[in-house]
Each structure stands twice: as structure tokens, then as C-alpha cells.
Short mmCIF file of C-alpha atoms and ligand atoms in Angstrom, two decimals:
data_model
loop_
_atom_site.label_atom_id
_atom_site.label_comp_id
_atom_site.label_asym_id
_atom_site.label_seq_id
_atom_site.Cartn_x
_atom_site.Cartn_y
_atom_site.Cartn_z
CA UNK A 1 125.00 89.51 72.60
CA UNK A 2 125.76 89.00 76.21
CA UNK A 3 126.33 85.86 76.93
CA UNK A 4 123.51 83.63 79.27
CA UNK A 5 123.89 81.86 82.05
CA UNK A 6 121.04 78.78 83.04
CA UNK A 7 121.96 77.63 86.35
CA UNK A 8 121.48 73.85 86.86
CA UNK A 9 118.53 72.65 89.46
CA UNK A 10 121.43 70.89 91.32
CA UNK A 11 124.15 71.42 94.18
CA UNK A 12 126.27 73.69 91.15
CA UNK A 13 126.57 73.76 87.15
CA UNK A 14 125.34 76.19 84.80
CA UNK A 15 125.49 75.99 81.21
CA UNK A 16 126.49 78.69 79.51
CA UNK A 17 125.02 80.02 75.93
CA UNK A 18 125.27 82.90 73.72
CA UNK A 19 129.61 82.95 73.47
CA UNK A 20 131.14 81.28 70.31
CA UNK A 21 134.38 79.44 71.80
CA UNK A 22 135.59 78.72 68.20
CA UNK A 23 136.79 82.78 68.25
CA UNK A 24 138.98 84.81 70.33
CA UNK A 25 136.94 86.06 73.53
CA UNK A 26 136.99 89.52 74.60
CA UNK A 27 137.78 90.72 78.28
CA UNK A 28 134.26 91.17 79.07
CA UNK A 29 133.26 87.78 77.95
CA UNK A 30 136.65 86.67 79.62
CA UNK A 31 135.33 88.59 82.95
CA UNK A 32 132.02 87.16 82.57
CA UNK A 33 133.07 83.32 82.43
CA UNK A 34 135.08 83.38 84.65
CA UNK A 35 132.52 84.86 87.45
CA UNK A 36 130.39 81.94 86.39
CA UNK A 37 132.42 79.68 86.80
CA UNK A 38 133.22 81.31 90.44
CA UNK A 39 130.30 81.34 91.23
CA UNK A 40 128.69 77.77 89.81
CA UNK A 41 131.62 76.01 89.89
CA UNK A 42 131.00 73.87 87.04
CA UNK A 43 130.39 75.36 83.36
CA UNK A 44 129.47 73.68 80.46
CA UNK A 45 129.46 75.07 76.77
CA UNK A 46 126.93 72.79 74.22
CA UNK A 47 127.42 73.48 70.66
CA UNK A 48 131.19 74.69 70.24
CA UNK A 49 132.74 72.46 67.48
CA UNK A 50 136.29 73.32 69.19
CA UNK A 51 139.38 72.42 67.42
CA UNK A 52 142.67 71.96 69.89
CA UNK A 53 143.98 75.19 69.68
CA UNK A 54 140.33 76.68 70.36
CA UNK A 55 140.74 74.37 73.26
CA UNK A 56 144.13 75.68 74.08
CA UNK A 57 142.93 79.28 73.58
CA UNK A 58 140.34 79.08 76.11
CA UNK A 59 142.59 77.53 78.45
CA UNK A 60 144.73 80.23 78.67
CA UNK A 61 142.12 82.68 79.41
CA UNK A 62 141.54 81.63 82.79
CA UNK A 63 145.27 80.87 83.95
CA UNK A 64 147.82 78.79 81.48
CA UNK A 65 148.37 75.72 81.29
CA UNK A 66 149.13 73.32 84.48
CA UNK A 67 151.76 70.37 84.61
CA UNK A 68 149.83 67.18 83.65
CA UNK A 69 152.43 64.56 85.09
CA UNK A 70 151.42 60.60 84.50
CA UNK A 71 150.06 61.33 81.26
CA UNK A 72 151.56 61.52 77.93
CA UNK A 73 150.07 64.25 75.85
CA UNK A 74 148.30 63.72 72.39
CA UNK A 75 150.74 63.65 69.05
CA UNK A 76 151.77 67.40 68.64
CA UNK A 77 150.38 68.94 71.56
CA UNK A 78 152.35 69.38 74.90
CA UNK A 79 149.42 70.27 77.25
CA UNK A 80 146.40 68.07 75.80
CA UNK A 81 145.13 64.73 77.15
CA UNK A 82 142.69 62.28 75.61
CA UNK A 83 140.60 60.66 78.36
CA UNK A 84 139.64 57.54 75.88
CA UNK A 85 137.78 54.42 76.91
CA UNK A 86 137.08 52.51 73.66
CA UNK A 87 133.95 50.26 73.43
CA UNK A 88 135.67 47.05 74.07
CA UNK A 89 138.21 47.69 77.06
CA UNK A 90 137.82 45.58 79.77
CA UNK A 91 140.25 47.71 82.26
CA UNK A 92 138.70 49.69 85.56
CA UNK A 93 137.13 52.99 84.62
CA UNK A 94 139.27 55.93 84.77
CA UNK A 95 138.92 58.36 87.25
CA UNK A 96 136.03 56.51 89.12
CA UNK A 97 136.86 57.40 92.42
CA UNK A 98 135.88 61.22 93.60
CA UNK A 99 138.66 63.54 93.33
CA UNK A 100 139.92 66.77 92.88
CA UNK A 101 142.76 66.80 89.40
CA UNK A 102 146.17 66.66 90.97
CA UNK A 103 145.34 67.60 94.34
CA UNK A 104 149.18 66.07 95.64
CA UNK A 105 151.01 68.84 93.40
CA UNK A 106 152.64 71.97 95.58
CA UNK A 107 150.33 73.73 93.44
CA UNK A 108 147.48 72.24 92.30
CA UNK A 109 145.76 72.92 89.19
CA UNK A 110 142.79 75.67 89.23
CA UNK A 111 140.49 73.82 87.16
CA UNK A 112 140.31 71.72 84.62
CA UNK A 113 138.60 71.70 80.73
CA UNK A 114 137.03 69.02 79.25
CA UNK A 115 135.95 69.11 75.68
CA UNK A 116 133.71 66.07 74.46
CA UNK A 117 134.43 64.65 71.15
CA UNK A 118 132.98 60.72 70.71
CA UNK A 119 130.19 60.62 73.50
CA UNK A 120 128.06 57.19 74.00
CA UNK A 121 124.46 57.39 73.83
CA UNK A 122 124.07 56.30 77.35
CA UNK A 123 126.07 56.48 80.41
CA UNK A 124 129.47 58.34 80.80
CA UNK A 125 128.03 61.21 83.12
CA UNK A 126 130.93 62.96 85.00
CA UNK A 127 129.73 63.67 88.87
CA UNK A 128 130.69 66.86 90.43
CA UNK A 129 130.27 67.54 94.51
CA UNK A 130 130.32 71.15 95.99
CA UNK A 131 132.52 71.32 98.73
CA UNK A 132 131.30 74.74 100.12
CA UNK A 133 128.14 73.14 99.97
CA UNK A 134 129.46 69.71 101.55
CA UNK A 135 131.37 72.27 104.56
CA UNK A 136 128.58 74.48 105.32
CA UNK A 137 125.96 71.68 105.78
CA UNK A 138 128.60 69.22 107.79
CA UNK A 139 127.28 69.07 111.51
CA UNK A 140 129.41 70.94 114.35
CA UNK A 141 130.60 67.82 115.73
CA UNK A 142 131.32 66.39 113.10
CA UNK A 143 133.31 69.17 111.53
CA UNK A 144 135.23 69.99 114.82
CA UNK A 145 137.20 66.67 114.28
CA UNK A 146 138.44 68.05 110.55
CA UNK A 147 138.71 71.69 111.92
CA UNK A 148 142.33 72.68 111.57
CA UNK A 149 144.12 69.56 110.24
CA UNK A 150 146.77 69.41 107.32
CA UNK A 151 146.43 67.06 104.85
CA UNK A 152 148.89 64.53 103.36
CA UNK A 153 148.37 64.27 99.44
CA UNK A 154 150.26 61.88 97.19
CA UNK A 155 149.40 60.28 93.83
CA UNK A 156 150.89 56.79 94.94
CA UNK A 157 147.59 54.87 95.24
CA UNK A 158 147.23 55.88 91.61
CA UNK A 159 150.18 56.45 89.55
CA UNK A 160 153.11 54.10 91.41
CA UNK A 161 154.26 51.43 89.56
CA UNK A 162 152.17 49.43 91.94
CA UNK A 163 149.06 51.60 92.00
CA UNK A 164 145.97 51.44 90.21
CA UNK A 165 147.02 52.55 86.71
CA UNK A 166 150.34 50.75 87.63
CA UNK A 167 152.18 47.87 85.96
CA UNK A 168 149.29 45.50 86.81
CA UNK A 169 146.80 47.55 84.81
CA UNK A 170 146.59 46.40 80.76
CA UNK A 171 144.41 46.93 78.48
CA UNK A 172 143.90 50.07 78.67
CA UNK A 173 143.52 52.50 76.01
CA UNK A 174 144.40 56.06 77.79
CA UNK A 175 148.77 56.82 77.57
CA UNK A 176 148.65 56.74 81.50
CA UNK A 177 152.63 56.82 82.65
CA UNK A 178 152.81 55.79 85.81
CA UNK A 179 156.17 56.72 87.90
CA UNK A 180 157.90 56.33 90.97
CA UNK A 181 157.47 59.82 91.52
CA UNK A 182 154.08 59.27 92.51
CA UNK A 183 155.04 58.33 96.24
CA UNK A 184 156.28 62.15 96.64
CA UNK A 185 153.31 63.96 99.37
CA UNK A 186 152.79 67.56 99.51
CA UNK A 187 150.51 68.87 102.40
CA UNK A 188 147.45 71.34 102.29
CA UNK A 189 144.69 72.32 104.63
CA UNK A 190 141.67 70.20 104.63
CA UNK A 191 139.54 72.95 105.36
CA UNK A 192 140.43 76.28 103.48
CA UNK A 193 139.69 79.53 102.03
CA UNK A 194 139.00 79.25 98.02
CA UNK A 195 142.05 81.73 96.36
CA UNK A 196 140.47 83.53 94.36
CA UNK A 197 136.37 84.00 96.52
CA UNK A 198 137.86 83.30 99.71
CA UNK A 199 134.86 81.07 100.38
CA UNK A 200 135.74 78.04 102.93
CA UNK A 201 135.77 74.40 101.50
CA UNK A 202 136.68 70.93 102.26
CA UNK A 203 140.04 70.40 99.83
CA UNK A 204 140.35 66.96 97.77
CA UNK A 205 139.38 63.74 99.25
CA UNK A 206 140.85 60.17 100.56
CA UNK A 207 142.05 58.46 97.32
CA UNK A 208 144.94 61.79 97.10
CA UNK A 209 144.56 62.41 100.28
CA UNK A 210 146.62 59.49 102.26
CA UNK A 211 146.82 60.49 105.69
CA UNK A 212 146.82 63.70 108.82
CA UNK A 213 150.02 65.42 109.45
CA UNK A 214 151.05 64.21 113.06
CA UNK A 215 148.20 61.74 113.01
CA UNK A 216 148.84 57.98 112.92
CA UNK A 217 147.16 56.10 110.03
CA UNK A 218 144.96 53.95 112.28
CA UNK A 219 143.27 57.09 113.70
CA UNK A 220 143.36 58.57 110.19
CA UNK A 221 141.78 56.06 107.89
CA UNK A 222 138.13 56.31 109.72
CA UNK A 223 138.42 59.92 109.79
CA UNK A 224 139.30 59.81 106.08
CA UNK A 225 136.26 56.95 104.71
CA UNK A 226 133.77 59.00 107.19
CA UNK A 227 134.80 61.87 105.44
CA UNK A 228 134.65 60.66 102.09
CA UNK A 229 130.85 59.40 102.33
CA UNK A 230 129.84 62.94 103.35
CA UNK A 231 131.69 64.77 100.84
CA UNK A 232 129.79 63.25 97.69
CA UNK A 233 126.25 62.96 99.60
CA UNK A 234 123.85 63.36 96.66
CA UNK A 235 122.71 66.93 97.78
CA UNK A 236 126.31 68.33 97.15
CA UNK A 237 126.26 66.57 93.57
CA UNK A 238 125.64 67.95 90.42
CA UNK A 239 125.07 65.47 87.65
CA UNK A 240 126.64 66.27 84.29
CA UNK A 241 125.60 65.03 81.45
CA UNK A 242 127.73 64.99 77.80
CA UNK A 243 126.57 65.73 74.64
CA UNK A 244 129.52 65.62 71.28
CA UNK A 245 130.94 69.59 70.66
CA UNK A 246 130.53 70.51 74.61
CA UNK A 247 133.18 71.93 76.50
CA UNK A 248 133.22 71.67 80.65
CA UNK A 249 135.18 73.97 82.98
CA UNK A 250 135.37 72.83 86.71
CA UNK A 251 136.98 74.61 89.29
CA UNK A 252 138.72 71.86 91.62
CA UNK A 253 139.19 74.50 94.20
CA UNK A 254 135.66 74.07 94.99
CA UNK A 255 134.48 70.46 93.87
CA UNK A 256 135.57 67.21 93.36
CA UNK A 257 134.80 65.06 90.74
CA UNK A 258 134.15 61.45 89.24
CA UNK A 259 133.44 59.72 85.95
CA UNK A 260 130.75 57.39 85.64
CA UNK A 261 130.40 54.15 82.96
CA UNK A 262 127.51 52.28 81.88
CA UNK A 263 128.78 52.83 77.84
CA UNK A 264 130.26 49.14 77.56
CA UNK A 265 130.40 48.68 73.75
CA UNK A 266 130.62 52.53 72.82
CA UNK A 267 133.43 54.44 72.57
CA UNK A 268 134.05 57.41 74.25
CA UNK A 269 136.55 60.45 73.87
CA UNK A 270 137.63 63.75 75.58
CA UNK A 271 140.38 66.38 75.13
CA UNK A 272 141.79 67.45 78.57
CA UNK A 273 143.60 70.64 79.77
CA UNK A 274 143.92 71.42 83.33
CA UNK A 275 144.24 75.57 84.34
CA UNK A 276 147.25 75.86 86.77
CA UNK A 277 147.34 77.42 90.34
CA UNK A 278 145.92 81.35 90.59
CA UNK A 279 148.43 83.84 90.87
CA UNK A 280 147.12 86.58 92.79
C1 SIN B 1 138.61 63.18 84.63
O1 SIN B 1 138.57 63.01 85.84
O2 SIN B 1 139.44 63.94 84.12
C2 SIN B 1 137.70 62.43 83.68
C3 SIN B 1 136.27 62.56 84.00
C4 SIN B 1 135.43 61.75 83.06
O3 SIN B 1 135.94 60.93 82.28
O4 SIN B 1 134.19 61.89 83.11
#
């Protein structure tokens, strides 16, 4: 049976029905994914009662594995995360802010899998904003101030020892590791052609995004927040909701992302793998 494809009402997301993930894929389904998830940016597969090395399988279909830094991996595996909140931690959510997964890296993951295993009844959406849809619709002058500029990425508001998930954070449940290593930048386009469709896009966001190259920071900051505010406008967002046993590919080539709460008192647990950088 071929597999089906029921494209969300929103700015991207389909669900996808009709592949068992549990088994080894062909290259047709292979093929067939990933144009999906080209072309929808956001996939999501109810019903597949994955174990980790289904997870792990299905990773490697679209790319291998990418370098998770900041993060230990679960017991036995080298290239699974949990993202755990349990129902009485009183620390800041975990990845609140929008974002696109390791955007400061020289090469930046393709996209990431998330496979829900203990989802609340209420609450705990993960956000998703299309940035082809976020570039297309941005105003000419507004988008001739972003036009051509190089962005500064680093994890450092994050993952130094004196970031968010830094020394000062406790209590939480997630094996976050944060590092000195965090403060290292790496610099992409803000405005560029997707790898694999071509298609232009805006690329990450402030947050891992901490500055212009040759731009001082006071000039940088506004352009940063004003662009921020447009990127995850609600018409650019699709809204994804979890159910337990379903498995969501994103492509963070082509949206960022953000976790949600509203779940205080219920637990709440997801496997991780991120797909590294395209190799044409
Ligand atoms: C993530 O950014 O990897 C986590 C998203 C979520 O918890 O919804």
C-alpha cells in the first residue's frame, strides 16, 4: 500500500499514514518520505510503537546520525536523547525559545526526529514556523535590511557554564552538559538557498544567532528582536500536537521550532535523533 500523505490546514505539517516504521523501509517508501518531508517540512507518524533501534533505523534513512554536543546520550545508545520534563520539575522549559537544532555547528544538522513515548493529556505542543513562508511574505523594505548579511551563531546563551542550562540551572531532569565550548561561533547566511530544494529561507533565529558579521551589536540587536517577532508570526506556524507511539521529522533547513508547557504535574518523554548535514 502506498503510503498517504494528509497535509495539515496550517503554514506546513503533514501526517503521514499507511508505512509501518517498526520494519525496514524500502527505497520507494524511503523516496517517498523524504519528498514529504521536502515538501511539508514537518512529518509526523501516529501509531508506530518504535523501539530505539526502529528509531535509529529511520534515522539513517534520511542522512546518519548528527553530533548532539551538550547532551549526554541515553544508557547504551550513542546518538539518542531523552527530552524529559517530569511532572514535578520546577526548572524553565526546555527548548522554549524558537530555534532551529544546532544552528552554531559548521554543519548543522538536517533535521531532527522526535519519537513520543510518555505524552501529558494536555499541553506539550511543539511549534514549528516556515521560513520560506516567513521570507516570501516579509515586506521589501523590510527584507532589504536582512538581504545579504552573514550571521554569527554560537550556543553560548544556552550551553556556557553561565547560560541558560548553565551551572545556575538545577532541578532539572534532562542530562544537559553544558561546556565552555559553547562560546565557539560559526557563521552562515541569514537568507539562503535550502540544500537539497534550493528554495530561499530565513536560517535560525536570535537566541543562536548572536550577532551580524561586520555589524556592531547595538545596530544588531534591533535588527535581530525585529526579526525574531516576524519569523514565528502565527501564519508561518504550524501547531503540532503529540499523541504516545508518534514519531516527528522536521527539517531545520526550513523551520524553526519551539516546545510549549502547560503539563505541570504530568510527565512527559521523547527520544531524540537529529539527521546530520546533506551531502550532495
Ligand atoms: C526540541 O527542541 O528538541 C524539543 C521540542 C519539544 O520538547 O517539544
Amino acid at each position: 500500500m502506498p503510503i498517504q500523505i494528509n497535509i495539515s490546514d496550517q503554514a506546513c505539517g503533514a501526517a503521514v499514514t499507511g508505512v509501518d516504521l517498526t520494519q525496514p523501509l524500502d527505497d520507494s517508501q524511503v523516496a517517498d518520505i523524504r519528498a514529504a518531508w521536502l515538501k511539508h517540512h514537518v512529518l509526523s507518524f501516529p501509531d508506530q510503537n518504535m523501539s530505539d533501534d526502529d528509531l535509529e533505523r529511520f534515522t539513517q534513512y534520511f542522512g546518519g546520525f548528527g553530533h548532539d554536543p551538550f547532551f549526554d546520550p541515553i544508557e547504551g545508545r550513542e546518538h539518542i536523547a531523552a527530552i524529559r520534563r517530569d511532572a514535578d520539575e520546577k526548572s524553565p522549559l526546555f527548548a522554549e525559545n524558537w530555534h532551529s537544532d544546532w544552528s552554531f555547528q559548521a554543519h548543522p544538522p538536517a533535521g531532527t526526529c522526535l519519537l513520543g513515548l510518555t505524552i501529558p493529556p494536555v499541553g506539550g505542543d511543539t511549534c514549528f514556523a516556515n521560513q520560506h513562508a516567513a521570507l516570501d511574505a516579509m515586506p521589501d523594505e523590510m527584507r532589504a535590511k536582512y538581504e545579504g548579511l552573514t550571521a554569527i551563531h554560537s550556543a553560548q546563551m544556552a550551553y556556557a557554564p553561565d547560560g541558560a542550562y548553565g551551572e545556575k540551572d538545577e532541578g532539572r531532569s534532562m542530562a544537559i552538559r553544558p561546556d565552555e565550548s559553547a562560546r565557539e561561533t560559526e557563521r552562515h547566511p541569514l537568507i539562503r538557498a535550502h540544500p537539497e530544494t534550493g528554495q530561499l529561507g530565513l536560517f535560525s533565529c536570535m537566541g543562536y544567532i548572536i550577532g551580524f558579521e561586520g555589524m556592531d551589536q547595538q545596530e544588531a540587536l534591533p535588527l535581530l528582536q525585529q526579526l525574531y517577532a516576524w519569523q514565528s508570526r502565527d501564519e508561518f506556524v504550524y501547531r503540532h500536537q503529540w499523541q504516545p507511539n508518534m514519531l516527528v521529522m522536521w527539517d531545520n533547513r526550513s523551520v524553526l521550532h519551539c516546545a510549549t508547557g502547560g503539563y505541570d504535574g504530568h510527565d512527559r518523554l521523547l527520544h531524540r535523533t537529529t539527521i546530520a548535514a546533506f551531502q550532495a
